[in-house]
Coordinates of C-alpha atoms and ligand atoms in Angstrom, one line a residue:
M21 CA 6.4 -0.3 -32.9
Q22 CA 4.6 0.0 -36.2
F23 CA 1.1 1.3 -36.6
S24 CA -0.9 0.3 -39.6
K25 CA -2.7 2.8 -41.8
S26 CA -6.0 1.4 -40.6
F27 CA -5.1 2.0 -37.0
F28 CA -4.7 5.7 -37.7
L29 CA -7.9 5.6 -39.7
A30 CA -9.7 4.1 -36.7
I31 CA -8.3 6.8 -34.4
Q32 CA -9.4 9.4 -36.9
I33 CA -12.9 8.0 -37.0
A34 CA -13.1 7.8 -33.3
V35 CA -12.1 11.4 -32.9
T36 CA -14.6 12.5 -35.6
V37 CA -17.4 10.6 -33.8
V38 CA -16.6 12.2 -30.5
S39 CA -16.3 15.7 -31.8
A40 CA -19.4 15.3 -33.8
R41 CA -21.4 14.6 -30.7
T42 CA -24.5 16.8 -30.6
V43 CA -25.9 15.9 -27.2
P44 CA -23.7 17.1 -24.4
E45 CA -22.5 14.4 -22.0
G46 CA -24.4 15.8 -19.0
F47 CA -27.7 15.7 -20.6
T48 CA -28.9 12.2 -20.0
K49 CA -31.4 12.9 -17.2
R50 CA -33.8 15.5 -15.8
D51 CA -32.4 18.5 -14.0
A52 CA -34.5 20.1 -11.3
V53 CA -32.5 23.4 -11.4
L54 CA -33.2 23.8 -15.1
D55 CA -36.9 22.8 -14.5
S56 CA -37.4 25.6 -12.1
W57 CA -35.6 28.2 -14.2
V58 CA -37.6 27.2 -17.3
T59 CA -40.8 27.7 -15.3
S60 CA -39.8 31.1 -13.9
Q61 CA -38.4 32.3 -17.2
R62 CA -41.6 31.4 -18.9
S63 CA -43.5 33.9 -16.8
V64 CA -40.8 36.5 -17.3
A65 CA -41.0 36.0 -21.1
F66 CA -44.7 36.1 -21.1
D67 CA -44.6 39.5 -19.2
G68 CA -41.9 40.6 -21.6
I69 CA -44.4 40.0 -24.5
L70 CA -47.2 41.9 -22.8
A71 CA -44.8 44.8 -22.1
N72 CA -44.2 45.2 -25.9
I73 CA -47.9 45.4 -26.9
G74 CA -49.6 48.8 -27.4
P75 CA -51.0 50.9 -26.1
N76 CA -50.5 50.1 -22.5
G77 CA -47.4 47.9 -22.4
A78 CA -44.7 49.2 -20.3
N79 CA -42.3 49.3 -23.3
A80 CA -45.0 50.2 -25.9
K81 CA -46.7 53.3 -24.6
G82 CA -48.6 55.2 -27.3
V83 CA -48.2 52.4 -29.8
N84 CA -51.5 51.4 -31.6
A85 CA -53.7 49.0 -29.7
G86 CA -53.0 45.5 -31.1
A87 CA -49.6 46.5 -32.4
I88 CA -46.5 44.8 -31.0
V89 CA -43.1 46.5 -31.2
A90 CA -40.6 44.0 -32.4
S91 CA -38.3 45.4 -29.7
P92 CA -38.3 48.6 -27.7
S93 CA -35.0 49.4 -29.3
K94 CA -35.2 52.6 -31.3
S95 CA -31.6 52.8 -32.5
N96 CA -28.7 50.5 -33.1
P97 CA -30.9 48.8 -34.2
D98 CA -34.2 50.5 -34.8
Y99 CA -36.8 47.8 -34.3
W100 CA -39.5 50.3 -33.3
Y101 CA -41.9 48.9 -35.9
Q102 CA -44.6 46.2 -36.1
W103 CA -43.7 43.3 -38.3
T104 CA -46.6 41.2 -39.5
R105 CA -44.6 38.0 -38.9
D106 CA -43.3 38.8 -35.4
S107 CA -46.8 40.0 -34.3
A108 CA -48.4 36.8 -35.6
M109 CA -45.8 34.6 -34.0
T110 CA -46.4 36.5 -30.7
F111 CA -50.2 36.5 -30.9
K112 CA -50.0 32.8 -31.3
V113 CA -48.6 32.6 -27.8
L114 CA -51.4 34.8 -26.3
L115 CA -53.9 32.7 -28.3
N116 CA -52.7 29.5 -26.7
D117 CA -53.3 30.8 -23.2
Y118 CA -56.6 32.3 -24.3
L119 CA -57.7 28.9 -25.7
K120 CA -56.7 27.3 -22.4
G121 CA -59.1 29.7 -20.6
N122 CA -57.2 32.9 -19.9
N123 CA -60.0 35.3 -20.8
T124 CA -58.1 38.4 -19.9
L125 CA -56.2 37.9 -23.2
E126 CA -59.4 38.2 -25.3
S127 CA -59.2 42.0 -25.6
Y128 CA -55.7 41.8 -27.1
L129 CA -57.0 39.5 -29.8
Y130 CA -59.8 41.9 -30.7
D131 CA -57.3 44.8 -30.8
Y132 CA -55.1 42.6 -33.1
V133 CA -58.1 42.1 -35.4
N134 CA -58.7 45.8 -35.7
E135 CA -55.0 46.7 -36.2
S136 CA -54.6 43.9 -38.8
Y137 CA -57.8 45.2 -40.6
K138 CA -56.2 48.7 -40.9
L139 CA -52.8 47.5 -42.0
Q140 CA -54.2 45.3 -44.7
R141 CA -56.1 48.4 -46.1
T142 CA -53.1 50.7 -45.8
N143 CA -51.5 51.4 -49.2
N144 CA -47.8 50.7 -48.9
P145 CA -44.7 50.0 -51.1
S146 CA -45.8 46.4 -51.8
G147 CA -49.1 47.6 -53.2
N148 CA -52.7 48.0 -52.0
Y149 CA -54.8 45.1 -50.8
Y150 CA -55.8 44.0 -54.2
T151 CA -52.3 44.2 -55.6
G152 CA -50.1 42.5 -53.1
G153 CA -49.9 45.1 -50.2
I154 CA -50.9 42.5 -47.8
G155 CA -47.4 41.0 -48.1
E156 CA -45.8 44.2 -46.8
P157 CA -43.5 43.0 -43.9
K158 CA -43.4 46.0 -41.5
F159 CA -45.3 49.1 -40.6
H160 CA -44.7 52.0 -38.2
V161 CA -46.2 51.5 -34.7
D162 CA -49.0 54.0 -35.5
G163 CA -49.9 51.9 -38.5
T164 CA -48.5 54.2 -41.2
P165 CA -46.5 52.5 -44.0
Y166 CA -42.7 52.2 -43.8
T167 CA -41.5 53.7 -47.1
G168 CA -37.8 53.0 -47.0
G169 CA -36.1 50.3 -48.9
W170 CA -36.7 46.8 -47.6
G171 CA -36.9 43.2 -48.7
R172 CA -40.6 43.1 -49.7
P173 CA -43.0 41.5 -50.0
Q174 CA -42.8 38.7 -47.5
N175 CA -45.7 36.4 -47.9
D176 CA -45.3 34.3 -44.7
G177 CA -46.7 36.9 -42.4
P178 CA -50.3 37.0 -43.7
A179 CA -50.4 33.1 -43.6
I180 CA -49.3 33.0 -39.9
R181 CA -51.7 35.8 -39.1
A182 CA -54.5 33.9 -40.7
T183 CA -53.7 30.8 -38.7
V184 CA -53.9 32.8 -35.5
L185 CA -57.2 34.5 -36.3
I186 CA -58.8 31.3 -37.7
A187 CA -58.3 29.7 -34.3
F188 CA -59.8 32.8 -32.7
A189 CA -62.7 32.6 -35.1
N190 CA -63.4 29.0 -34.3
K191 CA -63.4 29.8 -30.6
L192 CA -65.8 32.7 -31.1
I193 CA -68.1 30.5 -33.2
A194 CA -68.0 27.9 -30.5
K195 CA -69.1 30.6 -28.1
G196 CA -71.9 31.7 -30.4
D197 CA -70.4 34.9 -31.7
T198 CA -70.7 34.0 -35.4
A199 CA -72.0 37.5 -36.2
Y200 CA -68.7 39.1 -35.3
V201 CA -66.7 36.4 -37.2
K202 CA -68.8 37.0 -40.3
S203 CA -68.4 40.7 -40.3
K204 CA -64.8 41.2 -39.1
L205 CA -63.0 37.9 -39.8
Y206 CA -64.5 36.0 -42.6
D207 CA -67.0 37.4 -45.1
S208 CA -67.8 35.1 -48.0
K209 CA -69.4 37.8 -50.1
L210 CA -66.8 40.5 -49.9
P211 CA -63.4 38.8 -50.0
T212 CA -61.5 41.8 -49.0
E213 CA -63.7 43.0 -46.2
A214 CA -62.7 40.6 -43.5
V215 CA -59.2 40.0 -42.2
I216 CA -58.9 36.2 -42.5
K217 CA -60.5 36.2 -45.9
A218 CA -58.1 38.9 -47.2
D219 CA -55.1 37.1 -45.9
L220 CA -56.2 33.8 -47.4
E221 CA -56.9 35.3 -50.7
H222 CA -53.4 36.9 -50.7
V223 CA -51.9 33.6 -49.9
A224 CA -53.9 31.5 -52.3
N225 CA -53.2 33.9 -55.2
N226 CA -49.5 34.6 -54.5
W227 CA -47.8 31.6 -53.0
Q228 CA -46.1 30.6 -56.3
K229 CA -44.4 34.0 -56.6
N230 CA -40.9 34.8 -55.5
N231 CA -40.9 36.8 -52.2
F232 CA -38.5 37.5 -49.4
D233 CA -37.8 35.0 -46.8
L234 CA -38.6 35.4 -43.1
W235 CA -35.0 36.7 -42.6
E236 CA -35.8 39.4 -45.1
E237 CA -32.9 38.8 -47.4
V238 CA -33.6 36.2 -50.1
N239 CA -36.0 36.8 -52.9
A240 CA -37.0 33.3 -54.0
I241 CA -39.2 30.3 -52.9
H242 CA -38.8 29.1 -49.3
F243 CA -39.7 26.0 -47.4
F244 CA -40.7 28.0 -44.2
T245 CA -43.1 30.2 -46.2
F246 CA -44.6 27.3 -48.1
M247 CA -45.2 25.4 -44.8
V248 CA -47.0 28.3 -43.1
Q249 CA -49.0 29.0 -46.3
R250 CA -50.1 25.5 -46.7
R251 CA -51.3 25.3 -43.1
A252 CA -53.3 28.6 -43.4
L253 CA -55.0 27.3 -46.5
I254 CA -55.9 24.0 -44.9
E255 CA -57.4 25.6 -41.8
G256 CA -58.9 28.4 -43.9
A257 CA -60.7 25.8 -46.1
D258 CA -62.2 24.2 -43.0
L259 CA -63.4 27.6 -41.7
A260 CA -64.8 28.5 -45.1
D261 CA -66.8 25.2 -45.1
K262 CA -68.1 25.9 -41.7
L263 CA -69.4 29.3 -42.8
G264 CA -70.9 28.0 -46.0
D265 CA -68.3 29.3 -48.4
S266 CA -67.7 25.9 -50.0
G267 CA -66.4 27.3 -53.3
A268 CA -63.6 29.1 -51.5
A269 CA -62.9 26.0 -49.4
T270 CA -62.4 24.0 -52.6
W271 CA -60.1 26.6 -54.0
Y272 CA -58.0 26.9 -50.8
R273 CA -57.7 23.2 -50.5
S274 CA -56.5 22.9 -54.1
Q275 CA -53.8 25.4 -53.5
A276 CA -52.8 23.8 -50.2
N277 CA -52.4 20.5 -52.1
A278 CA -50.4 22.2 -54.9
I279 CA -48.0 23.5 -52.2
A280 CA -47.8 20.1 -50.6
A281 CA -46.8 18.6 -54.0
R282 CA -43.8 21.0 -54.2
L283 CA -42.5 20.4 -50.6
P284 CA -40.6 17.2 -51.2
S285 CA -38.4 19.0 -53.7
F286 CA -36.7 20.9 -50.9
W287 CA -35.3 17.6 -49.5
N288 CA -31.8 17.0 -50.9
G289 CA -31.4 13.6 -49.4
A290 CA -29.5 14.8 -46.3
F291 CA -31.5 17.8 -45.1
I292 CA -34.0 20.3 -46.3
N293 CA -32.6 23.1 -48.4
E294 CA -34.5 26.2 -47.2
H295 CA -34.5 28.0 -50.5
Q296 CA -35.2 27.3 -54.1
G297 CA -34.0 29.4 -57.0
I298 CA -30.7 30.7 -55.5
N299 CA -27.3 29.1 -55.4
Y300 CA -25.3 31.2 -52.9
R301 CA -26.5 29.5 -49.7
S302 CA -25.9 26.0 -48.4
G303 CA -29.6 25.8 -47.5
T304 CA -29.1 24.7 -43.9
D305 CA -31.3 27.1 -42.0
C306 CA -33.2 27.3 -38.7
A307 CA -36.1 28.6 -40.8
T308 CA -36.7 25.0 -41.8
L309 CA -37.3 24.0 -38.2
L310 CA -39.6 27.0 -37.7
G311 CA -41.5 25.7 -40.8
A312 CA -42.0 22.3 -39.3
I313 CA -43.3 23.9 -36.1
H314 CA -45.5 26.6 -37.5
G315 CA -46.6 24.7 -40.5
N316 CA -48.0 21.9 -38.3
G317 CA -48.9 23.3 -34.8
A318 CA -50.5 21.0 -32.3
K319 CA -52.7 19.2 -34.8
G320 CA -50.1 18.3 -37.4
Y321 CA -50.8 18.2 -41.1
G322 CA -48.8 15.1 -42.0
L323 CA -45.9 16.7 -43.8
Y324 CA -42.6 17.6 -42.3
E325 CA -43.7 17.5 -38.7
P326 CA -41.0 17.9 -36.1
V327 CA -41.0 14.2 -35.6
S328 CA -40.3 13.4 -39.3
D329 CA -37.0 12.0 -40.3
E330 CA -36.3 14.9 -42.7
I331 CA -36.8 17.5 -40.0
L332 CA -34.7 15.6 -37.4
L333 CA -31.9 15.3 -39.9
S334 CA -32.2 19.0 -40.8
L335 CA -31.8 19.8 -37.2
E336 CA -28.7 17.6 -36.9
K337 CA -27.2 19.2 -39.9
L338 CA -27.8 22.7 -38.5
V339 CA -26.3 21.6 -35.2
S340 CA -23.2 20.2 -36.9
V341 CA -22.5 23.3 -38.9
M342 CA -23.2 25.7 -36.0
K343 CA -21.1 23.9 -33.5
P344 CA -17.7 24.7 -35.0
L345 CA -18.9 28.2 -36.1
Y346 CA -19.1 29.9 -32.7
A347 CA -16.4 29.9 -30.1
I348 CA -18.9 29.7 -27.2
N349 CA -19.8 26.3 -28.5
K350 CA -16.4 25.0 -27.1
N351 CA -18.4 24.9 -23.8
T352 CA -19.9 21.5 -24.3
A353 CA -21.5 21.4 -20.8
V354 CA -24.6 22.9 -22.4
G355 CA -26.2 22.5 -25.8
T356 CA -25.0 24.0 -29.1
A357 CA -25.8 27.7 -29.6
I358 CA -27.7 27.9 -32.9
G359 CA -27.8 30.8 -35.4
R360 CA -30.0 31.5 -38.4
Y361 CA -27.8 29.8 -41.1
P362 CA -24.0 29.5 -41.5
E363 CA -23.4 32.2 -44.1
D364 CA -25.2 34.8 -41.9
V365 CA -23.3 38.1 -41.4
Y366 CA -26.0 40.2 -39.7
D367 CA -24.7 41.0 -36.2
G368 CA -27.9 42.5 -34.9
V369 CA -27.1 46.1 -35.9
G370 CA -25.1 45.9 -39.2
E371 CA -23.1 43.5 -41.1
S372 CA -20.0 41.9 -39.7
K373 CA -20.2 38.5 -38.0
A374 CA -23.6 36.9 -37.1
H375 CA -24.2 35.4 -33.7
P376 CA -26.4 32.7 -32.4
W377 CA -30.1 33.6 -31.9
F378 CA -32.4 32.9 -28.9
I379 CA -35.1 32.1 -31.5
C380 CA -33.1 29.4 -33.3
T381 CA -31.7 27.8 -30.1
A382 CA -35.3 27.6 -28.6
T383 CA -36.7 26.3 -31.8
S384 CA -34.1 23.5 -31.8
A385 CA -35.3 22.5 -28.3
D386 CA -38.9 22.8 -29.5
I387 CA -38.4 20.3 -32.4
L388 CA -37.0 17.7 -30.0
F389 CA -39.8 18.1 -27.5
Q390 CA -42.4 17.9 -30.2
A391 CA -40.8 14.7 -31.6
R392 CA -40.8 13.2 -28.2
N393 CA -44.5 14.1 -27.6
K394 CA -45.4 12.5 -31.0
H395 CA -43.6 9.2 -30.2
I396 CA -45.4 9.1 -26.8
A397 CA -48.8 9.7 -28.5
N398 CA -48.0 7.0 -31.2
K399 CA -46.8 4.6 -28.5
K400 CA -44.1 3.4 -30.8
I401 CA -40.9 4.5 -32.7
T402 CA -40.0 3.1 -36.0
I403 CA -36.4 3.0 -37.1
T404 CA -35.8 3.8 -40.8
N405 CA -32.8 4.0 -43.0
L406 CA -32.9 7.7 -42.6
N407 CA -33.3 8.0 -38.9
Q408 CA -31.2 5.1 -37.6
G409 CA -28.0 7.3 -37.2
F410 CA -30.0 9.8 -35.2
Y411 CA -31.6 7.4 -32.8
R412 CA -28.3 5.6 -32.2
K413 CA -27.4 8.4 -29.9
W414 CA -29.6 6.6 -27.4
V415 CA -30.0 3.1 -28.8
S416 CA -26.7 2.2 -30.3
S417 CA -28.1 -0.9 -32.0
A418 CA -31.0 0.8 -33.6
T419 CA -31.5 -0.6 -37.1
S420 CA -33.9 0.2 -39.9
G421 CA -36.9 -1.9 -39.8
Q422 CA -37.1 -2.2 -36.0
S423 CA -39.9 -0.7 -34.0
F424 CA -39.8 0.1 -30.3
A425 CA -43.1 -0.1 -28.4
A426 CA -43.9 2.1 -25.5
G427 CA -42.6 0.5 -22.3
S428 CA -39.6 -1.1 -24.0
S429 CA -36.2 0.1 -22.7
Q430 CA -35.4 1.4 -26.2
F431 CA -38.5 3.6 -26.3
E432 CA -37.7 5.0 -22.9
A433 CA -34.1 5.6 -23.8
I434 CA -35.2 7.5 -26.9
T435 CA -38.0 9.6 -25.4
E436 CA -35.9 10.5 -22.4
G437 CA -33.0 11.2 -24.6
L438 CA -35.0 13.6 -26.8
K439 CA -36.1 15.5 -23.7
A440 CA -32.6 15.7 -22.4
Y441 CA -31.2 16.8 -25.8
G442 CA -34.0 19.5 -26.0
D443 CA -33.1 20.6 -22.4
S444 CA -29.4 21.0 -23.5
F445 CA -30.6 23.9 -25.7
L446 CA -32.6 25.4 -22.9
A447 CA -29.5 25.2 -20.7
R448 CA -27.7 27.1 -23.4
I449 CA -30.3 29.7 -23.4
K450 CA -30.2 30.0 -19.6
L451 CA -26.5 30.7 -19.8
H452 CA -27.0 33.7 -22.0
T453 CA -30.2 35.1 -20.6
A454 CA -29.8 38.2 -18.5
N455 CA -30.3 37.8 -14.7
N456 CA -33.6 39.7 -14.9
G457 CA -34.8 37.4 -17.8
D458 CA -34.2 39.8 -20.6
M459 CA -33.6 38.3 -24.0
S460 CA -32.3 40.2 -27.0
E461 CA -32.1 38.9 -30.5
Q462 CA -28.6 37.4 -30.5
F463 CA -25.8 36.5 -28.1
N464 CA -22.2 37.1 -28.9
R465 CA -20.5 34.1 -30.6
D466 CA -17.2 34.7 -28.7
T467 CA -18.2 36.3 -25.3
G468 CA -21.8 35.0 -24.9
F469 CA -23.1 38.5 -24.0
Q470 CA -26.4 39.6 -25.6
E471 CA -26.3 41.4 -29.0
G472 CA -28.8 43.2 -31.2
A473 CA -32.3 44.3 -30.4
K474 CA -33.1 44.2 -26.7
K475 CA -36.1 42.5 -25.2
L476 CA -37.0 41.0 -28.6
T477 CA -40.7 40.0 -28.5
W478 CA -40.2 37.0 -30.8
S479 CA -37.3 35.7 -28.6
Y480 CA -39.7 35.6 -25.7
A481 CA -42.5 34.0 -27.8
S482 CA -40.1 31.3 -29.1
F483 CA -39.1 30.4 -25.5
V484 CA -42.7 30.3 -24.3
G485 CA -43.5 28.0 -27.3
A486 CA -40.6 25.6 -26.5
K487 CA -41.7 25.5 -22.9
A488 CA -45.2 24.5 -23.8
S489 CA -43.9 21.7 -26.1
R490 CA -41.6 20.6 -23.2
D491 CA -44.7 20.2 -21.0
G492 CA -46.5 18.2 -23.6
N493 CA -48.8 21.0 -24.6
V494 CA -47.7 21.7 -28.2
P495 CA -48.8 25.3 -29.1
Y496 CA -51.7 25.8 -31.5
Ligands
NOJ10 C1 -32.4 43.6 -41.3 C2 -33.1 42.3 -41.4 O1 -34.2 42.3 -40.5 C3 -32.2 41.2 -41.1 O2 -32.8 39.9 -41.2 C4 -31.1 41.2 -42.1 O3 -30.3 40.1 -41.9 C5 -30.4 42.5 -42.0 N1 -31.3 43.6 -42.2 C6 -29.3 42.6 -43.1 O4 -28.6 43.7 -42.9
NOJ11 C1 -34.8 40.4 -38.3 C2 -35.3 39.1 -38.6 O1 -34.5 38.5 -39.6 C3 -36.7 39.1 -39.0 O2 -37.2 37.8 -39.2 C4 -37.6 39.8 -38.0 O3 -38.9 39.9 -38.6 C5 -37.1 41.2 -37.8 N1 -35.7 41.2 -37.4 C6 -37.8 41.9 -36.6 O4 -37.7 41.1 -35.4

């Protein structure tokens, strides 16, 4: 028998399509076992966060009040420091519960304000607070500067911290405590005397400059950093207006708009390239997904939200490069284990082979849950040229120009599909989480066992965030 060339081509295409599947077969419906694990792990992760906060956290005894250790690990690797970014990402989790009425968390936020105030005014290798020192990425747990070599400055941290403290300020104003806000958080007369104001000034005056990315390796311009900076400036402008600092509000808004104008240049037609100004990376990076989440929050600022075509395509690109990279991804009963970016060599201690990260796998889930929530809120899904391939996972006939209204079978298939796809990443996380709920930074690409810094605070925070989005309560 003779087979034509096109027959082989057809087989090849069929095989490619199957192996490129990004949603595991089993993830088409809800799973009660996963549901209950996610709920119990949420509380373990939350406790894991509190344990890493000074001065009373079980793993942070003697650490400054309001300082969070990135991990209790003091050697191989030494993460016994407070990173501005990790702390802000984590305080955002506490803030969420506080805004929902958990008042026991308020004292942590006041401590955080005090610690931030001190760090901002501590001279360090990035400078003092007039000359860029606010971009210093990490400090000792007693608040003294870290003077060893490091990728500095990193200008995402002050922006995320401002976003957390702006929400805290708005809450305090609503409760009538404007006096505290004006003295400690936002002083229109002395720009450097209040924590939020100092962070906003740093962001507004420095966003155009090269700085190190959130992974602390690339000195350039980054999508993630721009996204969180833009958000801080938008929210900061609103707070400035509220407190009668309208000149500053105008200035922050103009800088937020200038950042927004540059964001589209990161899109390369297929995915968002995380960096600008370097040529040694493919640009596929979980940082982009973090940018969509932390640059938008629950409210959403209209650009590169998790539901956007560009972000969903960037997620798919990341999944497609991570899937063949790690041997553990041969297990297709659960979702793809996701690392930071494909060229990564940081193994959690030194440089060899990088592994998948809890943060990046949880963030992939988070994007899908948030996309689903947005569709449900919008009551409709619009198919475009860009997204039709993505939505064909669940509606094989999806074609640009169509729109599926809530209640239609297509709408149901897509919203349920997004949930299940997100859950596939949580099932992956479940597989590599320790029985006692511990989460380190990474898990081994070949064996699946945990690697790198133990009990990593940010791993817990990213899980708690994904769980909130899964429940339809997108974090602040
Ligand atoms: C430590 C940084 O925190 C990490 O992001 C980086 O990949 C490694 N240093 C590189 O060795
Ligand atoms: C390395 C990560 O790349 C960086 O983002 C993080 O801030 C530090 N570890 C501390 O967790």
